[in-house]
Amino acid sequence: MGEGGPPAAAASIAPLMTDPLTTAHAPSSPEADERVDAGFDPPRSAPRASEPSATSMLALQAQSILSEVFGYPRFRGQQQAVVEAVAAGGDALVLMPTGGGKSLCYQVPAILRHRRGQGVTVVVSPLIALMHDQVGALEEAGVHAAFLNSTLSLEDTQRVEREMMSGRLVLLYAAPERVTTPRFLAQLDSLHERGLLSLFAIDEAHCVSQWGHDFREDYLALDVLHTRFAGVPRLALTATADDATRRDIVERLQLESAQTFIASFDRPNIRYQIVEKDNARAQLLRFLRDEHADASGTDAGIVYCQSRKKVEETAAWLNDEGIAALPYHAGLDADLRRRHQDRFLREEGLVMVATIAFGMGIDKPDVRFVAHLDLPKNIEAYYQETGRAGRDGLPASAWMAYGLADVVNQRRMIDDGPADEEFKRAQRGKLDALLALAEAHDCRRVRLLAYFGETSEPCNTVWQHACDNCRQPPATWNATEAARKALSCIYRFQQAAGGSSGRFGAGHLIDVLRGKLTDKVRQHGHDTLSTWGLGADLSETQWRSVLRQLIALGHLAAEGEYGTLVLTEGSRAVLRGEVPLHLRQVSDNLSRGSRREGRASSSGRAAGGKPPPIALDPDALERFQSLKAWRSEVAREHNLPAYVVFHDAALAEMARSRPQGLDALGGIPGVGAKKLEAYGEEILRLLRT
Ligand code: ADP
Ligand code: ZN
């Protein structure tokens, strides 16, 4: 996909190495590495030391930093190409999905260039809340980093500035409004004059684009980095993939000569599931209990709802059901919001029930599921929201329940919105694309990626993260006749009323089709229509499913506050019987469960059950739990989220392989030199008992 070829050797920085190459930790066993990186690109062969070119020197150094500092055996996907390009002094634009590993793309070059005496890397980040944890993680790994923002005292600010001005600091995080102040720019001038301004990393670079919803005025002023500090390499990073945004970034940040690296936007470890809404709460509960809970508790996850009220009600209800949940929405007091966010990041196994106000910049790596109780606005939003699951590369779920009412609701919000007609048309188009994804019979992943212009193969069905449709292809039925009955009934409503006022919603239509004599039916004399009782062979649930799919396919439209059904251009062909309709079959046992999966599978995979991050036997599981308890204590002492100390994957691997000495422990992915020194002995002691 991307065009991230190897960078040209940069002569200017060639022989300036100030430190000897450190040897990489050898990975403990090949399986260990595969597990951690499952689903990502195949291992690259290590660069060979025999070619003394500048490029291979850089590659070697980058590799050594990756394993020594971060404890990872290999780069993922395009990381290596990006790191080499930037370390060599080139500009780059990196488009990588959430969880793709953008941070290492600038952290490794920052360390590398600092070791070569090139000074400080300035990271521009819009998210003040995140800086603290990122800096904490770097310091844990032994990298001297700091942030400047409004939460610091004057004293701390001065201390950080001193560290920066001395060039000792490797990475400095700052918000854009700080970076563009005259005072800060003057400090950068001084660093620049002394050759100690190494690199600019501009995170969340899509904030510069007015197309996106995250637009920030302050980002526009960042072009000063180019005009004032010519020659200092710049790296812009974003997870927003569309063309318009990309063009905006290049233009506004003057990155015309930057190399562009585009990663695949597939999230291979996320399992997509979309279920028909019946009793959404019961369905959610079943999903959580079957797939994300065990005796030790529930996984950490996010449940998205549309309204503030529903957020509060759902959180309260989950707590009643014994699942620890916190509400989050823009109507809550700022302080409470911050507290809830903090708890979600720091504690284990909490469920955040939230409106879309929650999520931007949440980089908690072990969010195991994202559930939607209401339909998102469009596919972009769905992708972004579900993308918050599984940043650590371990199995995670994206689960959504949706029904006819959601469709009607979303349409109404568009119709009633203040936007002009052209904008509304675009929004309706985007909603339709989402509905088509929800109603799809085929691979969800393929559809999702196709929406972003990427071609892909259907999920491999023996693969545990395969989407619901690939794991168990949905049954379809020939619904042509049923659809004609429904559409002609709507047509008769209009005729009976003499045109304009004959508009009714789904509930009434289904009553007429099924021959249910209600007051409303009597009042309008609809029991005299030729379509009266014509659809008694289908249940109400089945009729709802038919109507929803007709809407999704554009053969029917729902309008206005009450979701009245109206015929469309696309209805005609169906009425004439020119379009055979094969629709998804509704499972009759909806009330008993979301579609049961696994039973029909031939791969021998267990049906349901919370997948452990890494398969562990009971003894290892016990060791894993005690390592987690130990990690919680360390995290509390350091006032950092637990994952900053070690990821689950690293702890699980320790528990599984039970390393006997420091060397073996250091070979586990995620255990860098500093952490080995700080915690190694203690972990070995824990593993012995
Ligand atoms: P992004 O910012 O793109 O969403 P992050 O930089 O937060 O992603 O990385 C996501 C996760 O992947 C982090 O937990 C990180 O430690 C891990 N990761 C990144 N690169 C590697 C790698 N080469 N090997 C193993 N883990 C990695
Ligand atoms: Zn699939």
XYZ file of C-alpha atoms and ligand atoms in Angstrom:
717
model
C 0.000 0.000 0.000
C 2.241 2.776 1.219
C 5.133 4.089 -0.707
C 7.569 4.040 2.165
C 10.663 2.944 0.311
C 14.039 2.986 1.986
C 15.313 6.509 2.542
C 18.297 7.732 0.639
C 21.462 7.654 2.685
C 21.877 11.028 4.321
C 25.481 11.972 4.012
C 25.322 14.826 6.481
C 24.824 12.686 9.540
C 26.749 9.607 8.593
C 29.631 8.970 10.945
C 28.536 10.869 14.012
C 27.815 7.963 16.321
C 28.467 8.819 19.904
C 27.638 5.546 21.568
C 28.531 1.955 20.813
C 25.738 -0.274 19.580
C 24.155 -2.219 22.309
C 23.340 -5.799 21.555
C 19.702 -6.645 21.224
C 18.004 -9.005 23.620
C 17.467 -12.301 21.941
C 13.814 -13.249 22.003
C 13.202 -16.138 24.376
C 11.365 -18.332 21.918
C 9.859 -17.842 18.514
C 6.337 -18.606 19.734
C 6.551 -15.902 22.337
C 7.100 -13.302 19.686
C 4.407 -14.568 17.411
C 1.861 -14.382 20.145
C 2.514 -10.785 20.909
C 2.522 -9.685 17.352
C -0.189 -11.993 16.107
C -1.909 -10.502 13.137
C 0.746 -8.000 12.322
C 3.293 -8.061 9.582
C 5.709 -10.941 9.325
C 9.076 -10.421 10.983
C 11.614 -8.506 9.043
C 15.049 -9.937 8.866
C 17.443 -8.033 11.058
C 19.680 -5.626 9.216
C 23.133 -7.040 8.721
C 26.110 -5.330 10.244
C 28.380 -6.026 7.324
C 27.339 -3.007 5.224
C 28.802 0.096 6.726
C 26.505 2.539 4.902
C 24.801 5.329 6.817
C 21.430 3.714 6.226
C 22.375 0.376 7.666
C 24.019 2.076 10.632
C 20.754 3.857 11.298
C 18.806 0.654 10.880
C 21.039 -1.140 13.343
C 20.833 1.604 15.886
C 17.065 1.823 15.548
C 16.758 -1.930 16.010
C 18.967 -1.817 19.048
C 16.933 0.989 20.629
C 13.729 -0.912 19.970
C 14.904 -3.957 21.839
C 17.042 -2.334 24.503
C 14.701 0.490 25.495
C 11.266 -0.877 24.637
C 12.015 -4.578 24.845
C 10.355 -5.374 21.513
C 12.044 -7.797 19.150
C 10.935 -6.221 15.900
C 9.259 -3.267 14.276
C 5.699 -3.563 13.090
C 4.572 -2.852 9.573
C 5.972 0.424 8.350
C 7.558 1.526 11.608
C 11.046 0.655 10.496
C 10.817 2.567 7.232
C 9.420 5.615 9.021
C 12.042 5.496 11.747
C 14.864 5.270 9.248
C 13.526 8.092 7.099
C 13.097 10.429 10.042
C 16.278 9.441 11.828
C 18.119 10.308 8.634
C 16.648 13.804 8.740
C 13.735 13.523 6.309
C 10.192 14.812 6.764
C 7.411 12.246 6.914
C 3.653 11.943 7.033
C 2.441 8.785 8.737
C -1.102 7.459 8.400
C -1.601 4.513 10.666
C -4.704 3.164 12.359
C -5.193 3.480 16.076
C -3.061 0.889 17.784
C -0.755 0.694 14.780
C 2.168 1.950 16.829
C 2.601 5.589 15.884
C 4.418 6.590 19.073
C 7.468 4.464 18.340
C 7.729 6.137 14.938
C 8.943 9.300 16.632
C 10.223 7.974 19.943
C 12.865 5.730 18.394
C 14.265 8.460 16.086
C 14.156 10.891 19.015
C 16.332 8.592 21.124
C 18.589 7.765 18.224
C 19.184 11.388 17.282
C 19.666 12.369 20.910
C 22.337 9.713 21.274
C 24.025 11.218 18.262
C 24.136 14.564 19.985
C 21.325 16.123 17.973
C 19.334 17.253 20.991
C 15.682 17.508 21.881
C 12.593 16.237 20.052
C 9.498 18.381 20.505
C 6.233 16.436 20.381
C 3.176 18.557 19.654
C 0.111 16.896 21.130
C -3.350 18.353 21.682
C -4.202 16.132 24.610
C -2.945 17.451 27.884
C -4.465 14.560 29.808
C -2.336 12.109 27.870
C 1.036 13.781 28.204
C 1.456 12.775 31.803
C 1.001 9.066 31.077
C 3.149 9.115 27.942
C 5.981 10.821 29.760
C 5.512 8.392 32.642
C 5.828 5.459 30.249
C 9.010 6.884 28.702
C 10.616 7.532 32.069
C 9.693 3.963 33.101
C 11.615 2.815 30.040
C 14.571 4.978 31.040
C 14.073 7.750 28.490
C 14.373 11.291 29.798
C 11.112 12.986 28.858
C 8.897 15.764 30.165
C 5.842 17.821 29.289
C 5.008 21.476 29.471
C 1.397 22.395 30.043
C -0.846 24.483 32.190
C -1.061 21.855 34.933
C 2.577 22.399 35.967
C 3.593 24.730 38.785
C 5.943 27.588 37.977
C 8.732 25.733 39.677
C 8.186 22.556 37.668
C 7.905 24.554 34.474
C 11.249 26.160 35.125
C 12.824 22.819 35.892
C 11.554 21.327 32.636
C 12.729 24.372 30.693
C 16.201 24.033 32.185
C 16.337 20.379 31.151
C 15.216 21.293 27.687
C 17.621 24.176 27.222
C 20.556 22.052 28.358
C 19.724 19.530 25.648
C 19.577 16.733 28.220
C 15.910 16.098 27.579
C 15.196 13.519 24.864
C 11.508 14.268 24.311
C 9.430 17.262 25.285
C 5.635 17.092 24.949
C 3.743 20.341 24.561
C 0.342 21.493 23.380
C 0.194 23.521 20.142
C -0.879 26.713 21.896
C 2.292 26.523 23.984
C 4.585 25.702 21.083
C 3.512 28.763 19.140
C 4.029 31.331 21.923
C 6.810 33.884 21.331
C 8.536 32.788 24.515
C 8.672 29.130 23.559
C 9.706 29.912 19.997
C 12.580 32.010 21.336
C 13.695 29.065 23.440
C 13.583 26.857 20.363
C 15.672 29.473 18.500
C 18.345 29.161 21.108
C 18.316 25.370 20.928
C 18.379 25.514 17.153
C 21.378 27.832 17.079
C 23.279 25.385 19.232
C 22.308 22.420 17.065
C 20.164 20.943 19.822
C 16.761 20.990 18.161
C 16.478 17.485 16.807
C 12.982 16.796 15.504
C 9.348 17.914 15.551
C 6.664 15.266 15.895
C 3.162 16.563 15.252
C 0.701 14.076 16.688
C -3.010 14.023 15.754
C -2.033 16.005 12.685
C -5.593 15.871 11.309
C -6.437 18.611 13.828
C -5.011 21.010 11.241
C -7.814 20.125 8.843
C -11.108 21.940 8.809
C -12.701 18.868 7.250
C -12.484 16.898 10.441
C -14.433 17.326 13.630
C -11.240 17.700 15.657
C -10.159 20.928 14.015
C -8.003 23.159 16.221
C -7.166 26.716 15.391
C -3.778 26.412 17.105
C -2.656 23.746 14.682
C -2.783 26.226 11.818
C 0.031 28.227 13.382
C 2.307 25.197 13.358
C 3.602 26.072 9.908
C 6.004 28.293 11.848
C 7.974 25.155 12.669
C 8.884 24.886 9.025
C 9.453 28.536 8.226
C 11.437 29.338 11.341
C 13.407 26.127 11.854
C 14.237 25.088 8.345
C 16.234 21.898 8.269
C 14.748 20.421 11.429
C 12.920 17.273 10.317
C 9.185 17.076 10.914
C 7.005 14.057 11.318
C 3.207 14.395 11.196
C 1.083 11.485 12.420
C -2.618 10.720 12.260
C -5.103 7.876 12.242
C -7.497 9.782 9.976
C -7.129 8.311 6.562
C -9.251 10.186 4.076
C -7.801 12.030 1.130
C -9.151 15.468 1.934
C -7.620 15.438 5.394
C -4.334 14.178 4.080
C -4.148 16.922 1.473
C -4.938 19.503 4.130
C -2.155 18.277 6.377
C 0.399 18.378 3.581
C -0.653 21.846 2.502
C -1.057 23.538 5.871
C 2.021 22.060 7.464
C 4.009 22.494 4.253
C 4.949 18.875 4.051
C 5.122 18.779 0.257
C 8.503 17.117 0.288
C 7.674 14.657 3.046
C 7.637 10.926 2.406
C 4.174 9.541 2.994
C 3.707 6.234 4.765
C 0.251 4.706 4.648
C -0.368 1.623 6.696
C -3.207 -0.773 6.131
C -6.210 0.302 8.139
C -7.149 -3.229 9.002
C -7.310 -4.003 12.699
C -6.729 -7.733 12.505
C -7.199 -8.409 16.201
C -10.663 -6.816 16.326
C -13.609 -9.124 15.875
C -16.604 -7.335 14.386
C -20.094 -8.425 15.396
C -23.377 -6.731 14.599
C -26.553 -8.207 16.039
C -30.200 -7.427 15.437
C -31.632 -5.582 18.367
C -34.256 -7.401 20.294
C -33.809 -6.730 23.956
C -30.610 -4.739 23.714
C -29.789 -4.807 27.413
C -30.183 -8.549 27.661
C -28.125 -8.951 24.509
C -25.363 -6.734 25.858
C -25.308 -8.588 29.134
C -25.049 -11.900 27.361
C -22.239 -10.617 25.168
C -20.331 -9.362 28.225
C -20.859 -12.523 30.241
C -20.127 -14.915 27.389
C -17.149 -13.192 25.902
C -15.709 -10.688 28.309
C -16.144 -11.902 31.832
C -14.965 -14.728 33.996
C -14.583 -15.430 37.705
C -11.895 -12.766 37.988
C -14.208 -10.030 36.689
C -15.173 -8.212 33.519
C -12.763 -6.902 30.910
C -12.219 -3.196 30.504
C -14.420 -1.830 27.751
C -16.536 1.004 26.440
C -20.296 0.992 25.857
C -21.472 3.798 23.603
C -25.012 5.198 23.882
C -26.556 8.116 22.069
C -28.095 10.141 24.865
C -26.875 11.312 28.240
C -29.919 9.858 29.904
C -29.343 6.462 28.403
C -25.682 6.610 29.461
C -26.672 7.144 33.080
C -29.399 4.523 33.044
C -27.205 1.928 31.378
C -24.309 2.507 33.783
C -26.621 2.200 36.785
C -28.173 -0.958 35.380
C -24.780 -2.581 34.688
C -23.743 -1.866 38.269
C -26.940 -3.539 39.451
C -25.975 -6.526 37.357
C -22.645 -6.694 39.155
C -20.559 -5.162 36.379
C -18.556 -2.148 37.550
C -19.470 0.700 35.208
C -18.975 4.478 35.125
C -20.984 7.050 33.170
C -19.318 9.694 31.000
C -20.981 12.427 28.979
C -20.583 16.129 28.318
C -23.359 16.994 30.764
C -21.406 15.734 33.757
C -19.406 18.124 35.834
C -15.842 18.479 34.446
C -14.298 17.265 37.641
C -16.387 14.117 37.779
C -15.639 13.459 34.133
C -11.928 13.693 34.773
C -12.246 11.375 37.770
C -14.128 8.779 35.786
C -11.657 8.927 32.927
C -8.797 8.587 35.377
C -10.350 5.590 37.057
C -11.002 3.940 33.709
C -7.362 4.398 32.720
C -5.912 3.352 36.040
C -8.133 0.622 37.394
C -8.660 -2.740 35.826
C -11.877 -4.184 34.524
C -14.030 -1.062 34.467
C -16.711 -0.486 31.862
C -17.120 3.081 30.652
C -20.641 3.854 29.485
C -20.387 6.990 27.405
C -21.612 9.245 24.671
C -19.178 10.046 21.894
C -17.823 12.805 24.153
C -15.562 10.065 25.477
C -12.672 8.582 23.627
C -10.564 11.098 21.749
C -6.999 10.349 22.732
C -7.781 7.496 25.084
C -4.736 5.349 24.516
C -5.452 2.680 27.097
C -4.061 -0.340 25.276
C -6.129 -3.042 26.966
C -9.678 -1.935 26.144
C -11.029 -5.391 25.294
C -14.372 -4.416 23.788
C -16.279 -1.493 22.365
C -20.040 -2.004 22.331
C -22.620 0.182 20.607
C -26.123 0.192 22.027
C -27.101 2.820 19.468
C -26.151 3.228 15.871
C -23.158 5.518 15.272
C -23.505 8.372 12.793
C -21.570 6.826 9.947
C -18.804 4.389 9.101
C -16.027 6.849 9.936
C -17.426 7.213 13.448
C -17.942 3.461 13.785
C -14.361 2.787 12.734
C -12.945 5.425 15.042
C -14.993 4.346 18.043
C -14.436 0.613 17.613
C -10.770 1.336 16.957
C -10.313 2.122 20.630
C -10.451 -1.604 21.341
C -7.330 -3.745 21.368
C -4.543 -1.251 20.803
C -2.222 -3.792 22.379
C -2.808 -6.191 19.501
C -4.503 -8.828 21.667
C -7.980 -10.143 20.773
C -10.727 -7.543 21.185
C -14.378 -7.158 20.173
C -16.398 -4.537 18.375
C -20.027 -5.367 19.103
C -23.115 -3.492 18.010
C -26.844 -4.035 18.412
C -29.081 -2.190 16.025
C -32.717 -2.187 15.036
C -35.382 -0.436 13.034
C -35.842 2.281 15.636
C -32.155 3.214 15.317
C -32.506 3.690 11.617
C -35.596 5.842 12.026
C -33.913 7.819 14.768
C -30.743 8.595 12.872
C -32.722 9.619 9.807
C -34.825 11.932 11.896
C -31.776 13.552 13.439
C -30.477 14.301 9.983
C -33.861 15.508 8.696
C -34.459 17.766 11.683
C -30.917 19.103 11.818
C -30.123 22.712 10.974
C -27.853 21.872 8.040
C -28.639 22.742 4.435
C -30.126 20.210 2.052
C -26.856 19.369 0.334
C -25.177 18.528 3.616
C -28.145 16.459 4.713
C -28.015 14.513 1.508
C -24.360 13.690 2.163
C -25.185 12.613 5.707
C -27.998 10.366 4.516
C -25.618 8.787 2.054
C -23.159 8.065 4.837
C -25.849 6.615 7.049
C -26.929 4.342 4.191
C -23.386 3.040 3.880
C -23.390 2.187 7.567
C -26.750 0.432 7.265
C -25.413 -1.590 4.377
C -22.517 -2.667 6.592
C -24.923 -3.629 9.362
C -27.142 -5.624 7.000
C -24.303 -7.226 5.059
C -24.311 -10.980 4.594
C -20.639 -11.044 3.724
C -17.371 -10.134 5.448
C -17.696 -6.990 7.564
C -13.959 -6.388 7.497
C -13.870 -6.373 3.709
C -16.767 -3.895 3.616
C -15.270 -1.658 6.250
C -11.908 -1.477 4.520
C -13.532 -1.052 1.123
C -15.248 2.041 2.456
C -11.796 3.489 3.072
C -10.638 2.472 -0.380
C -8.690 -0.587 0.667
C -9.201 -3.979 -0.950
C -8.845 -7.010 1.273
C -9.683 -10.666 1.590
C -12.506 -11.973 3.802
C -11.457 -12.919 7.329
C -9.889 -16.291 7.498
C -12.550 -18.345 9.235
C -10.199 -20.494 11.254
C -8.875 -17.317 12.665
C -10.347 -16.478 16.037
C -10.850 -12.787 15.308
C -12.938 -13.377 12.204
C -16.094 -11.291 11.941
C -19.499 -12.761 12.751
C -20.478 -13.245 9.117
C -17.283 -15.111 8.317
C -17.528 -17.297 11.389
C -21.106 -18.178 10.662
C -22.489 -16.986 7.346
C -26.033 -15.745 7.992
C -28.900 -17.628 6.442
C -30.830 -15.699 3.812
C -34.331 -16.190 2.479
C -36.212 -15.050 -0.574
C -38.161 -12.084 0.729
C -39.372 -10.772 -2.615
C -43.031 -11.564 -1.947
C -42.961 -10.271 1.617
C -41.375 -7.034 0.447
C -44.043 -6.587 -2.230
C -46.795 -7.080 0.324
C -45.315 -4.438 2.607
C -44.724 -1.910 -0.143
C -48.131 -2.344 -1.689
C -49.737 -1.974 1.724
C -47.996 1.382 2.108
C -49.205 2.312 -1.361
C -52.781 1.420 -0.351
C -52.568 3.557 2.781
C -51.854 6.537 0.588
C -54.608 5.722 -1.840
C -57.162 5.143 0.904
C -56.390 8.550 2.364
C -56.549 10.212 -1.006
C -52.818 10.862 -1.203
C -51.025 13.171 1.145
C -52.075 12.154 4.639
C -51.856 8.393 4.304
C -48.587 8.052 6.175
C -47.977 5.548 8.920
C -45.073 4.078 10.824
C -43.800 0.528 10.992
C -45.958 -0.493 13.964
C -49.249 0.202 12.228
C -48.094 -1.292 8.950
C -47.169 -4.531 10.696
C -50.538 -4.607 12.496
C -52.346 -4.331 9.167
C -50.160 -6.910 7.470
C -50.622 -9.337 10.335
C -54.348 -8.620 10.614
C -54.382 -7.196 14.119
C -57.561 -5.255 14.744
C -56.463 -2.200 16.720
C -58.363 1.053 17.296
C -56.170 2.744 14.761
C -56.920 0.062 12.184
C -60.640 0.531 12.740
C -60.401 4.286 12.687
C -58.782 4.286 9.251
C -60.763 1.347 7.946
C -57.554 -0.469 7.117
C -59.173 -3.832 7.767
C -60.896 -3.367 4.434
C -57.682 -3.056 2.440
C -56.709 -5.873 0.124
C -53.438 -6.249 1.996
C -55.174 -6.743 5.366
C -53.842 -9.869 7.076
C -51.764 -10.791 4.057
C -48.597 -11.150 6.095
C -49.806 -13.212 9.029
C -47.212 -15.855 8.188
C -44.384 -13.657 9.475
C -43.842 -12.621 13.072
C -43.580 -9.015 14.112
C -39.808 -9.399 14.559
C -39.512 -10.814 11.075
C -41.501 -7.921 9.623
C -39.302 -5.411 11.415
C -36.274 -7.069 9.960
C -37.768 -6.936 6.448
C -38.624 -3.251 6.770
C -35.209 -2.379 8.178
C -33.454 -4.123 5.343
C -35.719 -2.498 2.759
C -34.742 0.869 4.198
C -31.069 -0.057 4.260
C -31.286 -1.100 0.632
C -33.060 2.109 -0.380
C -36.343 0.405 -1.363
C -38.205 2.261 1.338
C -37.678 5.410 3.390
C -38.601 6.421 6.925
C -39.297 10.097 7.422
C -39.959 12.656 10.071
C -40.474 12.509 13.781
C -42.594 9.357 13.701
C -40.591 7.499 11.128
C -43.475 7.349 8.684
C -42.809 4.993 5.832
C -42.814 6.318 2.295
C -42.174 4.703 -1.037
C -39.034 5.697 -2.915
C -37.800 5.539 -6.473
C -36.336 2.160 -5.506
C -39.709 0.786 -4.374
C -41.072 0.563 -7.874
C -38.777 -2.182 -9.133
C -39.507 -4.298 -6.073
C -43.260 -3.794 -6.457
C -43.036 -4.868 -10.050
C -41.125 -7.956 -8.957
C -38.086 -6.949 -10.991
C -35.637 -7.212 -8.107
C -35.332 -10.514 -6.316
C -34.660 -9.785 -2.662
C -32.556 -12.113 -0.589
C -32.607 -10.864 2.945
C -30.896 -11.906 6.120
C -32.899 -14.354 8.105
C -33.919 -13.294 11.563
C -33.035 -15.872 14.137
C -36.300 -16.925 15.824
C -34.488 -17.306 19.095
C -33.579 -13.643 19.254
C -35.168 -13.379 22.614
C -32.993 -16.148 23.913
C -29.758 -14.963 22.492
C -27.695 -13.032 20.084
C -26.856 -15.336 17.240
C -25.119 -18.282 18.810
C -21.819 -18.835 17.208
C -19.241 -21.523 17.078
C -21.599 -24.481 17.079
C -21.477 -24.874 13.353
C -17.801 -24.224 13.158
C -15.557 -27.041 12.106
C -12.355 -25.529 13.388
C -12.759 -26.969 16.850
C -12.703 -23.521 18.380
C -14.469 -23.257 21.702
C -17.862 -21.621 21.411
C -18.083 -18.454 23.465
C -16.148 -17.903 26.656
C -13.820 -15.074 27.503
C -10.671 -15.524 25.483
C -7.650 -15.180 27.765
C -5.070 -12.717 26.439
C -2.778 -15.662 25.992
C -3.778 -19.242 26.691
C -2.582 -20.092 30.196
C -2.863 -23.267 32.232
C -4.309 -22.943 35.762
C -0.895 -22.617 37.459
C 0.248 -19.995 35.009
C -3.050 -18.192 35.408
C -2.410 -17.968 39.122
C 1.062 -16.557 38.501
C -0.483 -14.097 36.037
C -2.936 -12.905 38.681
C -0.229 -12.370 41.270
C 1.911 -10.498 38.743
C -1.080 -8.285 38.052
C -1.577 -7.605 41.734
C 2.082 -6.674 42.052
C 1.798 -4.419 38.984
C -1.189 -2.598 40.498
C 0.867 -1.739 43.550
C 3.801 -0.449 41.530
C 1.428 1.587 39.356
C -0.214 3.129 42.391
C 3.135 4.048 43.903
C 4.227 5.725 40.671
C 0.827 7.296 40.065
C 0.627 5.730 36.615
C -1.819 3.406 34.844
C -0.898 -0.255 35.234
C -0.200 -0.767 31.525
C 2.604 1.763 31.707
C 4.480 -0.586 34.033
C 3.875 -3.707 31.902
C 1.252 -4.737 29.364
C -0.895 -7.784 30.084
C 0.821 -9.576 27.239
C 4.223 -9.232 28.908
C 2.910 -10.442 32.283
C 1.120 -13.365 30.675
C 4.270 -14.404 28.876
C 6.239 -14.215 32.134
C 3.626 -16.370 33.827
C 3.639 -18.861 30.977
C 7.344 -19.246 30.310
C 8.514 -18.720 33.920
C 11.967 -17.367 33.091
C 14.602 -18.514 35.561
C 17.076 -15.685 35.223
C 17.388 -12.043 34.235
C 18.545 -12.883 30.734
C 15.492 -14.964 29.944
C 13.215 -12.382 31.536
C 14.804 -9.651 29.444
C 13.972 -11.626 26.320
C 10.240 -11.286 26.880
C 8.691 -8.711 24.547
C 7.959 -5.533 26.470
C 10.800 -5.932 28.975
C 13.435 -3.307 28.203
C 16.772 -2.834 29.936
C 15.537 -0.232 32.427
C 12.530 -2.254 33.526
C 14.674 -5.347 33.818
C 16.988 -3.493 36.133
C 14.198 -1.899 38.147
C 11.844 -4.872 38.504
C 13.706 -7.977 37.314
C 14.710 -9.455 40.655
C 11.302 -8.841 42.155
C 9.507 -10.505 39.264
C 11.795 -13.534 39.399
C 11.110 -13.825 43.117
C 7.365 -13.617 42.510
C 7.587 -16.300 39.831
C 9.542 -18.623 42.130
C 6.913 -18.557 44.878
P -1.138 4.469 18.120
O -0.604 5.747 18.724
O -0.799 4.309 16.689
O -2.587 4.259 18.394
P 0.607 3.263 19.995
O 1.851 3.955 19.613
O -0.078 3.670 21.251
O -0.419 3.265 18.815
O 0.924 1.710 20.033
C -0.083 0.780 20.303
C 0.479 -0.353 21.137
O 1.316 -1.180 20.378
C 1.288 0.150 22.295
O 0.855 -0.509 23.432
C 2.722 -0.210 21.939
O 3.485 -0.492 23.059
C 2.562 -1.411 21.037
N 3.616 -1.485 20.020
C 3.951 -0.531 19.135
N 4.947 -0.932 18.347
C 5.267 -2.191 18.730
C 6.231 -3.167 18.274
N 7.069 -2.920 17.279
N 6.243 -4.351 18.914
C 5.397 -4.608 19.924
N 4.488 -3.744 20.388
C 4.409 -2.543 19.802
Zn -15.087 -11.357 7.917
